Amino acid sequence: MTLLVLVLTIVIAQRLSELVLARRNYRWAMHHGGTEYSADHYWLFVVLHSLWMASMALESLIRQPPVPTWWPIFLTLIVVAQVLRYWAITALGRYWNTRIVIFDRMTRVQSGPYRYLRHPNYVAVVLEIAAIPALLGAWYTALLFSIANGALLLLIRIPAEERALKDRIVRGE
């Protein structure tokens, strides 16, 4: 129970701080000529992440599983996800957002994790959506929300982001 409270407190605090940063960056972007793309699906990710946290808590409380013997692996994946996430946020600076915001004639970021991965923040989210509930022994949550997140990313979000980038980015990558 203590581990659950600790993990949920950290995850909720992290999500809220990221939403504050994203809102600040969004306002800055809109004031400086940014254009938001595909806003119609944003709510799906808010719902997904909210239900993921609730499901993790409920599954842990109802099933009361022991901490898995593989917990060091899950903890390592969580740490890797956090490092990757904040590296991506730092590399994008004011351009980082939870929404798809593009500027005319911008160039693709080639620094930080973007040197190696096209969508490093999404890789971080994929890792944590599986690893955080797994750390708590919430296997059903890990599986169900990994599938749901993967579907949303692969079928909706990444294609929308790629279309937005293709429409607005300067060639010469």
C-alpha positions as a printed Julia matrix, in Angstrom:
173×3 Matrix{Float64}:
  0.0     0.0     0.0
  2.84    2.39    0.84
  4.51    1.69   -2.51
  1.22    2.34   -4.31
  0.73    5.69   -2.56
  4.33    6.7    -3.26
  4.15    5.71   -6.94
  0.78    7.38   -7.53
  1.89   10.55   -5.75
  4.99   10.78   -7.93
  3.11   10.0   -11.16
  0.28   12.46  -10.44
  2.74   15.21   -9.42
  4.76   14.56  -12.57
  1.7    14.65  -14.84
  0.4    17.86  -13.25
  3.78   19.6   -13.53
  4.04   18.52  -17.18
  0.55   19.87  -17.87
  1.54   23.21  -16.31
  4.69   23.32  -18.47
  2.73   22.27  -21.57
  0.11   24.97  -20.94
  2.8    27.63  -20.55
  4.56   26.44  -23.72
  1.22   26.28  -25.58
  0.4    29.9   -24.69
  3.88   30.99  -25.75
  3.56   29.06  -29.03
  0.15   30.51  -29.87
  1.46   34.0   -29.13
  4.47   33.4   -31.42
  2.7    32.01  -34.48
  2.29   28.34  -33.65
 -0.57   26.35  -35.15
 -2.23   23.48  -33.31
 -2.97   20.35  -35.34
 -5.39   17.53  -34.6
 -6.72   18.94  -31.33
 -9.75   16.68  -31.68
 -7.96   13.62  -30.26
 -6.16   15.26  -27.32
 -8.92   14.33  -24.89
 -8.32   10.64  -25.63
 -4.87   10.86  -24.06
 -6.16   12.75  -21.03
 -8.77   10.03  -20.5
 -6.24    7.25  -21.15
 -3.75    8.56  -18.6
 -6.45    9.28  -16.0
 -7.95    5.8   -16.36
 -4.45    4.27  -16.32
 -3.73    5.8   -12.92
 -7.16    4.85  -11.55
 -6.84    1.3   -12.9
 -3.38    0.92  -11.4
 -4.7     2.01   -7.99
 -7.82   -0.16   -8.15
 -6.03   -3.27   -9.35
 -3.38   -2.87   -6.66
 -5.98   -2.31   -3.93
 -8.31   -5.12   -5.01
 -5.73   -7.78   -5.85
 -3.09   -6.64   -3.34
 -0.3    -8.36   -5.26
  3.16   -8.68   -3.75
  5.98   -6.66   -5.25
  7.17   -8.74   -8.22
 10.53  -10.46   -7.93
 11.48   -8.72  -11.18
 11.0    -5.29   -9.62
 14.6    -4.16  -10.4
 13.9    -4.6   -14.13
 10.69   -2.56  -13.93
 12.35    0.12  -11.84
 15.19    0.34  -14.37
 12.68    0.74  -17.21
 10.92    3.49  -15.27
 14.2     5.34  -14.69
 15.14    4.97  -18.38
 11.7     6.32  -19.34
 12.11    9.35  -17.08
 15.6    10.14  -18.34
 14.4     9.85  -21.93
 11.3    11.99  -21.25
 13.2    14.85  -19.62
 15.96   14.67  -22.21
 13.29   15.09  -24.9
 11.61   17.94  -23.02
 14.97   19.68  -22.56
 15.92   19.21  -26.22
 12.67   20.81  -27.39
 12.68   23.58  -24.8
  9.74   25.94  -25.31
  8.6    23.86  -28.28
  7.79   20.83  -26.1
  4.09   20.3   -25.65
  1.48   17.67  -24.97
 -0.38   18.99  -28.0
  0.75   19.04  -31.63
  1.91   22.61  -32.22
  3.9    23.45  -35.34
  5.48   26.68  -36.55
  5.83   27.76  -40.18
  9.21   27.02  -41.68
 10.56   25.29  -38.6
 13.27   22.67  -38.89
 13.17   19.23  -37.34
 15.02   19.02  -34.04
 18.15   16.9   -34.47
 19.63   17.27  -30.99
 19.25   15.29  -27.79
 17.35   12.02  -28.13
 15.91   13.23  -31.45
 19.3    12.37  -32.94
 18.48    8.71  -32.34
 14.69    8.44  -32.1
 11.93   10.12  -34.07
  9.49   10.22  -31.12
 11.49    9.76  -27.89
  8.77   11.09  -25.61
  6.36    8.44  -26.91
  8.96    5.74  -26.28
  9.21    7.01  -22.69
  5.43    6.88  -22.26
  5.24    3.36  -23.73
  7.89    2.21  -21.24
  6.25    3.78  -18.22
  2.68    2.72  -19.05
  3.92   -0.88  -18.96
  6.6    -0.68  -16.26
  4.92    1.4   -13.54
  1.91   -0.9   -13.07
  4.19   -3.93  -13.48
  6.29   -2.63  -10.57
  3.1    -2.72   -8.48
  2.1    -6.16   -9.75
 -0.84   -4.63  -11.64
 -0.4    -6.87  -14.68
 -3.87   -6.35  -16.14
 -3.39   -2.58  -16.09
  0.06   -2.9   -17.66
 -1.28   -5.07  -20.48
 -4.59   -3.31  -21.15
 -3.19    0.22  -21.14
 -0.08   -0.73  -23.12
 -2.38   -2.01  -25.86
 -4.67    1.04  -25.66
 -1.75    3.49  -25.63
 -0.03    1.69  -28.49
 -3.21    1.81  -30.56
 -3.73    5.53  -29.92
 -0.1     6.34  -30.69
  0.22    4.2   -33.81
 -3.22    4.79  -35.3
 -3.94    8.4   -34.34
 -1.24   10.48  -32.66
  1.93    9.66  -34.59
  0.2     9.82  -38.01
 -1.33   13.2   -37.03
  2.05   14.5   -35.88
  3.78   13.25  -39.03
  1.14   14.94  -41.23
  1.58   18.2   -39.33
  5.36   18.03  -39.63
  5.15   17.18  -43.33
  2.86   20.15  -43.95
  4.99   22.71  -42.15
  8.59   21.65  -41.78
 11.44   22.96  -43.88
 12.99   20.23  -46.03
 16.66   19.4   -45.82
 16.68   17.06  -42.85
